[in-house]
PDB file of N, CA and C in Angstrom:
ATOM      1  N   MET A   1      -2.304  20.715 -13.433  1.00  0.00           N
ATOM      2  CA  MET A   1      -2.275  20.649 -14.956  1.00  0.00           C
ATOM      3  C   MET A   1      -1.675  18.913 -14.360  1.00  0.00           C
ATOM      4  N   ILE A   2      -2.365  17.855 -15.875  1.00  0.00           N
ATOM      5  CA  ILE A   2      -2.396  16.283 -15.634  1.00  0.00           C
ATOM      6  C   ILE A   2      -1.996  16.263 -16.993  1.00  0.00           C
ATOM      7  N   GLY A   3      -0.633  15.272 -17.076  1.00  0.00           N
ATOM      8  CA  GLY A   3      -0.673  16.109 -19.035  1.00  0.00           C
ATOM      9  C   GLY A   3      -1.742  14.966 -19.784  1.00  0.00           C
ATOM     10  N   LYS A   4      -1.110  14.940 -21.128  1.00  0.00           N
ATOM     11  CA  LYS A   4      -1.710  13.429 -22.032  1.00  0.00           C
ATOM     12  C   LYS A   4      -1.277  11.924 -21.295  1.00  0.00           C
ATOM     13  N   GLY A   5      -2.868  11.093 -21.388  1.00  0.00           N
ATOM     14  CA  GLY A   5      -3.019   9.347 -20.861  1.00  0.00           C
ATOM     15  C   GLY A   5      -2.512   9.650 -19.363  1.00  0.00           C
ATOM     16  N   ALA A   6      -2.437  10.991 -18.414  1.00  0.00           N
ATOM     17  CA  ALA A   6      -2.102  10.771 -17.086  1.00  0.00           C
ATOM     18  C   ALA A   6      -3.263  10.294 -16.934  1.00  0.00           C
ATOM     19  N   LYS A   7      -3.385   9.146 -16.155  1.00  0.00           N
ATOM     20  CA  LYS A   7      -4.538   8.612 -15.121  1.00  0.00           C
ATOM     21  C   LYS A   7      -4.977   9.219 -13.281  1.00  0.00           C
ATOM     22  N   ALA A   8      -6.011  10.218 -13.281  1.00  0.00           N
ATOM     23  CA  ALA A   8      -5.944  10.045 -11.551  1.00  0.00           C
ATOM     24  C   ALA A   8      -7.740   9.456 -11.768  1.00  0.00           C
ATOM     25  N   SER A   9      -8.471   8.961 -11.327  1.00  0.00           N
ATOM     26  CA  SER A   9      -9.923   8.556 -11.303  1.00  0.00           C
ATOM     27  C   SER A   9     -10.376   8.904 -10.669  1.00  0.00           C
ATOM     28  N   HIS A  10      -9.388   7.944  -9.287  1.00  0.00           N
ATOM     29  CA  HIS A  10      -9.897   7.648  -8.254  1.00  0.00           C
ATOM     30  C   HIS A  10      -9.623   8.556  -7.510  1.00  0.00           C
ATOM     31  N   LEU A  11     -10.142   8.749  -6.314  1.00  0.00           N
ATOM     32  CA  LEU A  11     -10.813   9.497  -5.168  1.00  0.00           C
ATOM     33  C   LEU A  11      -9.157  10.295  -4.680  1.00  0.00           C
ATOM     34  N   SER A  12      -8.639  11.261  -4.982  1.00  0.00           N
ATOM     35  CA  SER A  12      -7.151  11.557  -5.115  1.00  0.00           C
ATOM     36  C   SER A  12      -7.367  13.075  -4.664  1.00  0.00           C
ATOM     37  N   TYR A  13      -6.336  13.537  -4.439  1.00  0.00           N
ATOM     38  CA  TYR A  13      -6.425  15.309  -4.131  1.00  0.00           C
ATOM     39  C   TYR A  13      -4.701  15.636  -4.783  1.00  0.00           C
ATOM     40  N   LEU A  14      -4.751  16.583  -5.600  1.00  0.00           N
ATOM     41  CA  LEU A  14      -3.752  16.390  -6.086  1.00  0.00           C
ATOM     42  C   LEU A  14      -2.994  18.299  -6.612  1.00  0.00           C
ATOM     43  N   GLY A  15      -3.255  19.252  -5.553  1.00  0.00           N
ATOM     44  CA  GLY A  15      -3.300  20.128  -5.102  1.00  0.00           C
ATOM     45  C   GLY A  15      -2.269  20.605  -5.405  1.00  0.00           C
ATOM     46  N   ASP A  16      -1.221  21.730  -6.231  1.00  0.00           N
ATOM     47  CA  ASP A  16      -0.854  22.481  -6.692  1.00  0.00           C
ATOM     48  C   ASP A  16      -0.309  21.471  -6.953  1.00  0.00           C
ATOM     49  N   THR A  17      -0.202  20.890  -8.247  1.00  0.00           N
ATOM     50  CA  THR A  17       0.656  19.224  -8.575  1.00  0.00           C
ATOM     51  C   THR A  17       1.073  19.683 -10.256  1.00  0.00           C
ATOM     52  N   LYS A  18       2.419  19.135 -10.853  1.00  0.00           N
ATOM     53  CA  LYS A  18       2.140  19.442 -12.006  1.00  0.00           C
ATOM     54  C   LYS A  18       2.046  18.350 -12.650  1.00  0.00           C
ATOM     55  N   ILE A  19       1.685  17.395 -12.951  1.00  0.00           N
ATOM     56  CA  ILE A  19       1.622  16.071 -13.526  1.00  0.00           C
ATOM     57  C   ILE A  19       2.467  15.870 -14.906  1.00  0.00           C
ATOM     58  N   GLY A  20       2.829  15.314 -15.260  1.00  0.00           N
ATOM     59  CA  GLY A  20       3.783  14.475 -16.869  1.00  0.00           C
ATOM     60  C   GLY A  20       2.724  14.026 -17.466  1.00  0.00           C
ATOM     61  N   SER A  21       3.464  13.458 -18.624  1.00  0.00           N
ATOM     62  CA  SER A  21       2.823  12.341 -19.709  1.00  0.00           C
ATOM     63  C   SER A  21       2.917  10.647 -19.340  1.00  0.00           C
ATOM     64  N   GLY A  22       1.166  10.385 -19.388  1.00  0.00           N
ATOM     65  CA  GLY A  22       1.506   8.850 -19.175  1.00  0.00           C
ATOM     66  C   GLY A  22       1.548   8.713 -17.490  1.00  0.00           C
ATOM     67  N   VAL A  23       0.904   9.337 -16.363  1.00  0.00           N
ATOM     68  CA  VAL A  23       1.098   8.854 -15.405  1.00  0.00           C
ATOM     69  C   VAL A  23       0.272   8.131 -14.224  1.00  0.00           C
ATOM     70  N   ASN A  24       0.130   7.433 -13.766  1.00  0.00           N
ATOM     71  CA  ASN A  24      -0.887   6.343 -13.053  1.00  0.00           C
ATOM     72  C   ASN A  24      -0.617   6.780 -11.951  1.00  0.00           C
ATOM     73  N   ILE A  25      -1.874   7.206 -11.497  1.00  0.00           N
ATOM     74  CA  ILE A  25      -1.565   8.072  -9.569  1.00  0.00           C
ATOM     75  C   ILE A  25      -2.835   6.267  -9.216  1.00  0.00           C
ATOM     76  N   GLY A  26      -2.575   6.753  -7.768  1.00  0.00           N
ATOM     77  CA  GLY A  26      -3.339   5.219  -7.674  1.00  0.00           C
ATOM     78  C   GLY A  26      -4.268   6.285  -6.629  1.00  0.00           C
ATOM     79  N   ALA A  27      -5.176   5.003  -6.261  1.00  0.00           N
ATOM     80  CA  ALA A  27      -6.346   5.747  -5.732  1.00  0.00           C
ATOM     81  C   ALA A  27      -6.373   6.510  -3.875  1.00  0.00           C
ATOM     82  N   GLY A  28      -6.640   7.219  -3.033  1.00  0.00           N
ATOM     83  CA  GLY A  28      -6.491   7.476  -2.470  1.00  0.00           C
ATOM     84  C   GLY A  28      -5.126   8.463  -1.978  1.00  0.00           C
ATOM     85  N   THR A  29      -4.403   8.910  -3.397  1.00  0.00           N
ATOM     86  CA  THR A  29      -2.921   9.235  -3.294  1.00  0.00           C
ATOM     87  C   THR A  29      -2.863  11.054  -3.029  1.00  0.00           C
ATOM     88  N   ILE A  30      -2.842  11.415  -1.761  1.00  0.00           N
ATOM     89  CA  ILE A  30      -2.843  13.037  -1.450  1.00  0.00           C
ATOM     90  C   ILE A  30      -0.981  13.840  -2.200  1.00  0.00           C
ATOM     91  N   THR A  31      -1.518  15.143  -2.627  1.00  0.00           N
ATOM     92  CA  THR A  31       0.071  16.560  -2.257  1.00  0.00           C
ATOM     93  C   THR A  31      -0.878  16.846  -1.175  1.00  0.00           C
ATOM     94  N   CYS A  32       0.542  16.900  -0.153  1.00  0.00           N
ATOM     95  CA  CYS A  32       0.062  17.469   1.176  1.00  0.00           C
ATOM     96  C   CYS A  32       1.180  19.232   0.756  1.00  0.00           C
ATOM     97  N   ASN A  33       0.412  19.877   0.289  1.00  0.00           N
ATOM     98  CA  ASN A  33       0.808  21.163  -0.305  1.00  0.00           C
ATOM     99  C   ASN A  33       1.196  21.851   0.217  1.00  0.00           C
ATOM    100  N   TYR A  34       0.183  21.910   1.284  1.00  0.00           N
ATOM    101  CA  TYR A  34       0.171  23.150   2.619  1.00  0.00           C
ATOM    102  C   TYR A  34       1.485  23.178   3.564  1.00  0.00           C
ATOM    103  N   ASP A  35       2.214  24.374   4.100  1.00  0.00           N
ATOM    104  CA  ASP A  35       2.196  24.236   5.571  1.00  0.00           C
ATOM    105  C   ASP A  35       2.088  24.454   6.740  1.00  0.00           C
ATOM    106  N   GLY A  36       1.311  25.321   6.505  1.00  0.00           N
ATOM    107  CA  GLY A  36       0.367  25.910   7.207  1.00  0.00           C
ATOM    108  C   GLY A  36       1.221  27.506   6.960  1.00  0.00           C
ATOM    109  N   THR A  37       1.964  27.574   6.259  1.00  0.00           N
ATOM    110  CA  THR A  37       1.564  29.196   5.755  1.00  0.00           C
ATOM    111  C   THR A  37       2.255  29.837   4.151  1.00  0.00           C
ATOM    112  N   ASN A  38       2.218  28.495   4.140  1.00  0.00           N
ATOM    113  CA  ASN A  38       2.266  28.587   1.860  1.00  0.00           C
ATOM    114  C   ASN A  38       1.912  27.825   1.745  1.00  0.00           C
ATOM    115  N   LYS A  39       2.364  27.815   0.344  1.00  0.00           N
ATOM    116  CA  LYS A  39       1.676  26.013  -0.688  1.00  0.00           C
ATOM    117  C   LYS A  39       2.738  25.687  -1.088  1.00  0.00           C
ATOM    118  N   HIS A  40       3.103  24.851  -1.392  1.00  0.00           N
ATOM    119  CA  HIS A  40       4.378  24.665  -1.802  1.00  0.00           C
ATOM    120  C   HIS A  40       3.554  24.041  -3.580  1.00  0.00           C
ATOM    121  N   CYS A  41       4.613  23.469  -4.417  1.00  0.00           N
ATOM    122  CA  CYS A  41       4.295  22.234  -6.075  1.00  0.00           C
ATOM    123  C   CYS A  41       4.671  21.269  -5.691  1.00  0.00           C
ATOM    124  N   THR A  42       4.145  20.022  -5.926  1.00  0.00           N
ATOM    125  CA  THR A  42       4.373  18.750  -6.368  1.00  0.00           C
ATOM    126  C   THR A  42       4.899  18.199  -7.753  1.00  0.00           C
ATOM    127  N   VAL A  43       6.367  18.159  -8.287  1.00  0.00           N
ATOM    128  CA  VAL A  43       5.991  17.957  -9.678  1.00  0.00           C
ATOM    129  C   VAL A  43       5.747  16.451  -9.463  1.00  0.00           C
ATOM    130  N   ILE A  44       5.408  15.525 -11.284  1.00  0.00           N
ATOM    131  CA  ILE A  44       5.346  14.542 -11.281  1.00  0.00           C
ATOM    132  C   ILE A  44       5.657  13.816 -12.646  1.00  0.00           C
ATOM    133  N   GLU A  45       7.026  13.845 -12.675  1.00  0.00           N
ATOM    134  CA  GLU A  45       7.185  13.751 -14.254  1.00  0.00           C
ATOM    135  C   GLU A  45       7.610  12.289 -14.723  1.00  0.00           C
ATOM    136  N   ASP A  46       7.389  12.299 -16.341  1.00  0.00           N
ATOM    137  CA  ASP A  46       6.078  11.549 -17.001  1.00  0.00           C
ATOM    138  C   ASP A  46       6.362  10.484 -16.672  1.00  0.00           C
ATOM    139  N   GLY A  47       5.498   9.290 -17.511  1.00  0.00           N
ATOM    140  CA  GLY A  47       6.122   7.899 -16.526  1.00  0.00           C
ATOM    141  C   GLY A  47       5.780   7.227 -15.530  1.00  0.00           C
ATOM    142  N   VAL A  48       5.600   8.488 -14.802  1.00  0.00           N
ATOM    143  CA  VAL A  48       5.159   7.799 -13.432  1.00  0.00           C
ATOM    144  C   VAL A  48       4.335   7.062 -13.133  1.00  0.00           C
ATOM    145  N   PHE A  49       4.873   5.817 -12.123  1.00  0.00           N
ATOM    146  CA  PHE A  49       3.288   5.044 -10.891  1.00  0.00           C
ATOM    147  C   PHE A  49       3.233   5.406  -9.679  1.00  0.00           C
ATOM    148  N   ILE A  50       2.326   6.050  -9.091  1.00  0.00           N
ATOM    149  CA  ILE A  50       1.986   6.037  -7.854  1.00  0.00           C
ATOM    150  C   ILE A  50       1.218   5.486  -7.353  1.00  0.00           C
ATOM    151  N   GLY A  51       1.274   4.224  -6.506  1.00  0.00           N
ATOM    152  CA  GLY A  51       0.590   3.655  -5.732  1.00  0.00           C
ATOM    153  C   GLY A  51      -0.466   4.014  -4.534  1.00  0.00           C
ATOM    154  N   SER A  52      -1.175   3.362  -5.066  1.00  0.00           N
ATOM    155  CA  SER A  52      -3.021   4.082  -3.765  1.00  0.00           C
ATOM    156  C   SER A  52      -2.109   4.324  -2.594  1.00  0.00           C
ATOM    157  N   ASP A  53      -3.225   5.356  -2.136  1.00  0.00           N
ATOM    158  CA  ASP A  53      -2.676   5.655  -0.543  1.00  0.00           C
ATOM    159  C   ASP A  53      -1.224   6.214  -0.204  1.00  0.00           C
ATOM    160  N   THR A  54      -0.911   7.177  -0.723  1.00  0.00           N
ATOM    161  CA  THR A  54       0.518   7.069  -1.481  1.00  0.00           C
ATOM    162  C   THR A  54      -0.017   8.923  -0.788  1.00  0.00           C
ATOM    163  N   GLN A  55       1.467   9.711  -0.145  1.00  0.00           N
ATOM    164  CA  GLN A  55       1.194  10.712   0.376  1.00  0.00           C
ATOM    165  C   GLN A  55       2.549  11.561   0.314  1.00  0.00           C
ATOM    166  N   LEU A  56       2.131  12.748  -0.868  1.00  0.00           N
ATOM    167  CA  LEU A  56       3.741  13.440  -1.495  1.00  0.00           C
ATOM    168  C   LEU A  56       3.850  14.481  -0.669  1.00  0.00           C
ATOM    169  N   VAL A  57       4.367  15.418   0.379  1.00  0.00           N
ATOM    170  CA  VAL A  57       4.747  15.697   1.096  1.00  0.00           C
ATOM    171  C   VAL A  57       6.127  16.988   0.329  1.00  0.00           C
ATOM    172  N   ALA A  58       5.084  18.186  -0.115  1.00  0.00           N
ATOM    173  CA  ALA A  58       5.371  18.912  -0.556  1.00  0.00           C
ATOM    174  C   ALA A  58       6.579  20.462  -0.068  1.00  0.00           C
ATOM    175  N   PRO A  59       7.315  20.575  -1.060  1.00  0.00           N
ATOM    176  CA  PRO A  59       7.793  20.425  -2.504  1.00  0.00           C
ATOM    177  C   PRO A  59       8.231  19.189  -2.572  1.00  0.00           C
ATOM    178  N   VAL A  60       7.768  18.642  -3.537  1.00  0.00           N
ATOM    179  CA  VAL A  60       9.353  17.316  -3.942  1.00  0.00           C
ATOM    180  C   VAL A  60       8.548  17.052  -5.356  1.00  0.00           C
ATOM    181  N   ARG A  61       9.551  15.919  -5.842  1.00  0.00           N
ATOM    182  CA  ARG A  61       9.134  16.451  -7.117  1.00  0.00           C
ATOM    183  C   ARG A  61      10.066  14.562  -7.240  1.00  0.00           C
ATOM    184  N   VAL A  62       8.746  13.750  -8.232  1.00  0.00           N
ATOM    185  CA  VAL A  62       8.753  11.918  -8.004  1.00  0.00           C
ATOM    186  C   VAL A  62       9.671  11.978 -10.117  1.00  0.00           C
ATOM    187  N   GLY A  63      10.900  12.132 -10.140  1.00  0.00           N
ATOM    188  CA  GLY A  63      11.534  11.783 -11.522  1.00  0.00           C
ATOM    189  C   GLY A  63      11.018  10.890 -12.393  1.00  0.00           C
ATOM    190  N   LYS A  64      10.806  11.701 -13.706  1.00  0.00           N
ATOM    191  CA  LYS A  64      10.724  10.494 -14.389  1.00  0.00           C
ATOM    192  C   LYS A  64      10.538   9.135 -15.019  1.00  0.00           C
ATOM    193  N   GLY A  65       9.490   7.961 -14.960  1.00  0.00           N
ATOM    194  CA  GLY A  65       9.249   6.696 -15.017  1.00  0.00           C
ATOM    195  C   GLY A  65       9.351   6.445 -13.907  1.00  0.00           C
ATOM    196  N   ALA A  66      10.334   6.812 -12.525  1.00  0.00           N
ATOM    197  CA  ALA A  66       9.597   6.553 -10.260  1.00  0.00           C
ATOM    198  C   ALA A  66       8.423   6.191 -10.289  1.00  0.00           C
ATOM    199  N   TYR A  67       8.752   4.568  -9.422  1.00  0.00           N
ATOM    200  CA  TYR A  67       7.281   4.236  -9.323  1.00  0.00           C
ATOM    201  C   TYR A  67       7.897   4.788  -7.425  1.00  0.00           C
ATOM    202  N   VAL A  68       6.331   4.746  -7.119  1.00  0.00           N
ATOM    203  CA  VAL A  68       6.031   4.943  -5.785  1.00  0.00           C
ATOM    204  C   VAL A  68       5.103   4.108  -4.717  1.00  0.00           C
ATOM    205  N   GLY A  69       5.456   3.070  -4.163  1.00  0.00           N
ATOM    206  CA  GLY A  69       5.252   2.464  -4.005  1.00  0.00           C
ATOM    207  C   GLY A  69       3.808   2.671  -2.485  1.00  0.00           C
ATOM    208  N   ALA A  70       2.717   1.742  -3.245  1.00  0.00           N
ATOM    209  CA  ALA A  70       1.538   2.031  -2.494  1.00  0.00           C
ATOM    210  C   ALA A  70       1.577   1.755  -0.701  1.00  0.00           C
ATOM    211  N   GLY A  71       1.091   3.235  -0.208  1.00  0.00           N
ATOM    212  CA  GLY A  71       0.788   3.591   1.716  1.00  0.00           C
ATOM    213  C   GLY A  71       2.787   3.979   1.863  1.00  0.00           C
ATOM    214  N   SER A  72       2.940   4.874   1.313  1.00  0.00           N
ATOM    215  CA  SER A  72       4.276   5.060   0.879  1.00  0.00           C
ATOM    216  C   SER A  72       4.110   6.577   1.572  1.00  0.00           C
ATOM    217  N   THR A  73       4.828   7.659   2.720  1.00  0.00           N
ATOM    218  CA  THR A  73       5.325   8.959   2.660  1.00  0.00           C
ATOM    219  C   THR A  73       5.872   8.993   1.999  1.00  0.00           C
ATOM    220  N   ILE A  74       5.841  10.377   0.517  1.00  0.00           N
ATOM    221  CA  ILE A  74       7.489  10.979  -0.533  1.00  0.00           C
ATOM    222  C   ILE A  74       8.254  11.770   0.809  1.00  0.00           C
ATOM    223  N   THR A  75       9.090  12.748   0.881  1.00  0.00           N
ATOM    224  CA  THR A  75       9.489  13.577   1.466  1.00  0.00           C
ATOM    225  C   THR A  75      10.431  14.209   1.007  1.00  0.00           C
ATOM    226  N   LYS A  76      11.068  13.312  -0.183  1.00  0.00           N
ATOM    227  CA  LYS A  76      12.644  13.935  -0.836  1.00  0.00           C
ATOM    228  C   LYS A  76      12.557  13.070  -2.260  1.00  0.00           C
ATOM    229  N   ASP A  77      12.854  14.137  -2.959  1.00  0.00           N
ATOM    230  CA  ASP A  77      13.148  14.150  -4.281  1.00  0.00           C
ATOM    231  C   ASP A  77      12.999  12.705  -4.317  1.00  0.00           C
ATOM    232  N   VAL A  78      12.338  11.941  -5.438  1.00  0.00           N
ATOM    233  CA  VAL A  78      12.558  10.324  -6.373  1.00  0.00           C
ATOM    234  C   VAL A  78      13.631  10.611  -7.235  1.00  0.00           C
ATOM    235  N   PRO A  79      14.806   9.979  -7.599  1.00  0.00           N
ATOM    236  CA  PRO A  79      15.410  10.263  -8.734  1.00  0.00           C
ATOM    237  C   PRO A  79      14.861   9.510  -9.738  1.00  0.00           C
ATOM    238  N   PRO A  80      15.010   9.902 -11.183  1.00  0.00           N
ATOM    239  CA  PRO A  80      14.523   8.891 -12.479  1.00  0.00           C
ATOM    240  C   PRO A  80      14.878   7.305 -12.425  1.00  0.00           C
ATOM    241  N   GLY A  81      13.573   6.368 -13.005  1.00  0.00           N
ATOM    242  CA  GLY A  81      13.864   5.342 -13.263  1.00  0.00           C
ATOM    243  C   GLY A  81      13.509   5.137 -11.661  1.00  0.00           C
ATOM    244  N   SER A  82      13.844   5.319 -10.269  1.00  0.00           N
ATOM    245  CA  SER A  82      13.928   4.705  -9.115  1.00  0.00           C
ATOM    246  C   SER A  82      12.612   3.739  -8.315  1.00  0.00           C
ATOM    247  N   LEU A  83      12.610   3.507  -7.642  1.00  0.00           N
ATOM    248  CA  LEU A  83      11.438   2.898  -6.486  1.00  0.00           C
ATOM    249  C   LEU A  83      11.880   3.177  -4.773  1.00  0.00           C
ATOM    250  N   ALA A  84      10.412   3.864  -4.905  1.00  0.00           N
ATOM    251  CA  ALA A  84      10.124   4.818  -3.223  1.00  0.00           C
ATOM    252  C   ALA A  84       9.452   4.117  -2.265  1.00  0.00           C
ATOM    253  N   VAL A  85       9.916   3.552  -1.509  1.00  0.00           N
ATOM    254  CA  VAL A  85       9.080   2.566  -0.735  1.00  0.00           C
ATOM    255  C   VAL A  85       9.465   3.376   0.760  1.00  0.00           C
ATOM    256  N   SER A  86       7.971   3.647   1.639  1.00  0.00           N
ATOM    257  CA  SER A  86       8.254   4.114   2.825  1.00  0.00           C
ATOM    258  C   SER A  86       6.777   3.873   4.001  1.00  0.00           C
ATOM    259  N   ARG A  87       7.612   2.815   4.503  1.00  0.00           N
ATOM    260  CA  ARG A  87       6.874   1.824   5.048  1.00  0.00           C
ATOM    261  C   ARG A  87       7.542   1.300   6.448  1.00  0.00           C
ATOM    262  N   VAL A  88       6.895   1.239   7.250  1.00  0.00           N
ATOM    263  CA  VAL A  88       6.783   0.412   9.076  1.00  0.00           C
ATOM    264  C   VAL A  88       7.058  -1.149   8.452  1.00  0.00           C
ATOM    265  N   GLU A  89       7.799  -1.808   9.108  1.00  0.00           N
ATOM    266  CA  GLU A  89       7.001  -3.198   8.978  1.00  0.00           C
ATOM    267  C   GLU A  89       6.326  -3.988   9.623  1.00  0.00           C
ATOM    268  N   GLN A  90       5.254  -4.963   9.022  1.00  0.00           N
ATOM    269  CA  GLN A  90       3.972  -4.840   9.719  1.00  0.00           C
ATOM    270  C   GLN A  90       4.363  -5.862  10.814  1.00  0.00           C
ATOM    271  N   ARG A  91       3.405  -5.408  11.618  1.00  0.00           N
ATOM    272  CA  ARG A  91       3.349  -5.717  13.284  1.00  0.00           C
ATOM    273  C   ARG A  91       2.350  -6.404  13.139  1.00  0.00           C
ATOM    274  N   ILE A  92       1.789  -7.920  14.156  1.00  0.00           N
ATOM    275  CA  ILE A  92       0.978  -8.764  14.922  1.00  0.00           C
ATOM    276  C   ILE A  92       1.454  -8.831  16.221  1.00  0.00           C
ATOM    277  N   ILE A  93       0.013  -8.196  16.682  1.00  0.00           N
ATOM    278  CA  ILE A  93       0.341  -8.354  18.240  1.00  0.00           C
ATOM    279  C   ILE A  93      -0.072  -9.670  19.033  1.00  0.00           C
ATOM    280  N   LYS A  94      -0.482 -10.694  18.763  1.00  0.00           N
ATOM    281  CA  LYS A  94      -1.605 -11.864  19.414  1.00  0.00           C
ATOM    282  C   LYS A  94      -2.404 -11.311  20.867  1.00  0.00           C
ATOM    283  N   ASN A  95      -3.256 -11.589  20.334  1.00  0.00           N
ATOM    284  CA  ASN A  95      -4.091 -11.794  21.208  1.00  0.00           C
ATOM    285  C   ASN A  95      -5.058 -10.603  21.489  1.00  0.00           C
ATOM    286  N   TRP A  96      -4.524  -9.648  20.998  1.00  0.00           N
ATOM    287  CA  TRP A  96      -4.714  -7.739  21.025  1.00  0.00           C
ATOM    288  C   TRP A  96      -6.008  -7.653  21.400  1.00  0.00           C
ATOM    289  N   ALA A  97      -6.895  -8.478  20.803  1.00  0.00           N
ATOM    290  CA  ALA A  97      -8.228  -7.307  20.401  1.00  0.00           C
ATOM    291  C   ALA A  97      -9.334  -8.453  21.988  1.00  0.00           C
ATOM    292  N   ILE A  98      -8.600  -9.507  21.646  1.00  0.00           N
ATOM    293  CA  ILE A  98      -9.066 -10.492  22.721  1.00  0.00           C
ATOM    294  C   ILE A  98      -8.153 -10.107  24.603  1.00  0.00           C
ATOM    295  N   ASN A  99      -8.217  -9.533  24.654  1.00  0.00           N
ATOM    296  CA  ASN A  99      -6.769  -9.120  25.680  1.00  0.00           C
ATOM    297  C   ASN A  99      -7.772  -8.438  25.742  1.00  0.00           C
ATOM    298  N   ARG A 100      -8.413  -6.697  24.718  1.00  0.00           N
ATOM    299  CA  ARG A 100      -9.338  -6.039  25.234  1.00  0.00           C
ATOM    300  C   ARG A 100     -10.478  -5.892  25.192  1.00  0.00           C
ATOM    301  N   MET A 101     -10.622  -6.516  24.764  1.00  0.00           N
ATOM    302  CA  MET A 101     -12.772  -7.155  24.875  1.00  0.00           C
ATOM    303  C   MET A 101     -12.441  -7.734  26.464  1.00  0.00           C
ATOM    304  N   THR A 102     -11.941  -8.897  27.159  1.00  0.00           N
ATOM    305  CA  THR A 102     -11.955  -9.271  28.006  1.00  0.00           C
ATOM    306  C   THR A 102     -11.033  -8.873  29.497  1.00  0.00           C
ATOM    307  N   GLY A 103     -10.083  -7.212  29.078  1.00  0.00           N
ATOM    308  CA  GLY A 103     -10.258  -6.564  30.495  1.00  0.00           C
ATOM    309  C   GLY A 103      -8.647  -7.102  30.430  1.00  0.00           C
ATOM    310  N   LYS A 104      -8.148  -7.806  30.050  1.00  0.00           N
ATOM    311  CA  LYS A 104      -6.351  -8.628  30.381  1.00  0.00           C
ATOM    312  C   LYS A 104      -5.533  -7.581  29.862  1.00  0.00           C
ATOM    313  N   LYS A 105      -4.663  -7.431  31.168  1.00  0.00           N
ATOM    314  CA  LYS A 105      -3.001  -6.962  31.213  1.00  0.00           C
ATOM    315  C   LYS A 105      -2.967  -7.834  30.017  1.00  0.00           C
ATOM    316  N   ARG A 106      -1.910  -6.468  29.121  1.00  0.00           N
ATOM    317  CA  ARG A 106      -0.647  -6.873  27.962  1.00  0.00           C
ATOM    318  C   ARG A 106       0.344  -6.947  28.441  1.00  0.00           C
TER     319      ARG A 106
END
């Protein structure tokens, strides 16, 4: 069920999800609703913004007016009006590709 004015026009999977009004679902968002035995529901309340490439691991609720940062994996409820971000800090491994191609040990 998708509420009035909600947008999810990009490639996303939103199985067993209740989506409120005025929600924006970013491209590549998926709800992980099956644990191998049972299906669970994801609830996205009114006015929520879900950034691109987000995974919502059900059962989980994203509260009214909350934001979820792109690339996040959400496993806990997000309180209304909050920002949820789950990312590992980016690392740069210098010369990794060059060493791989030349067979050098790292």
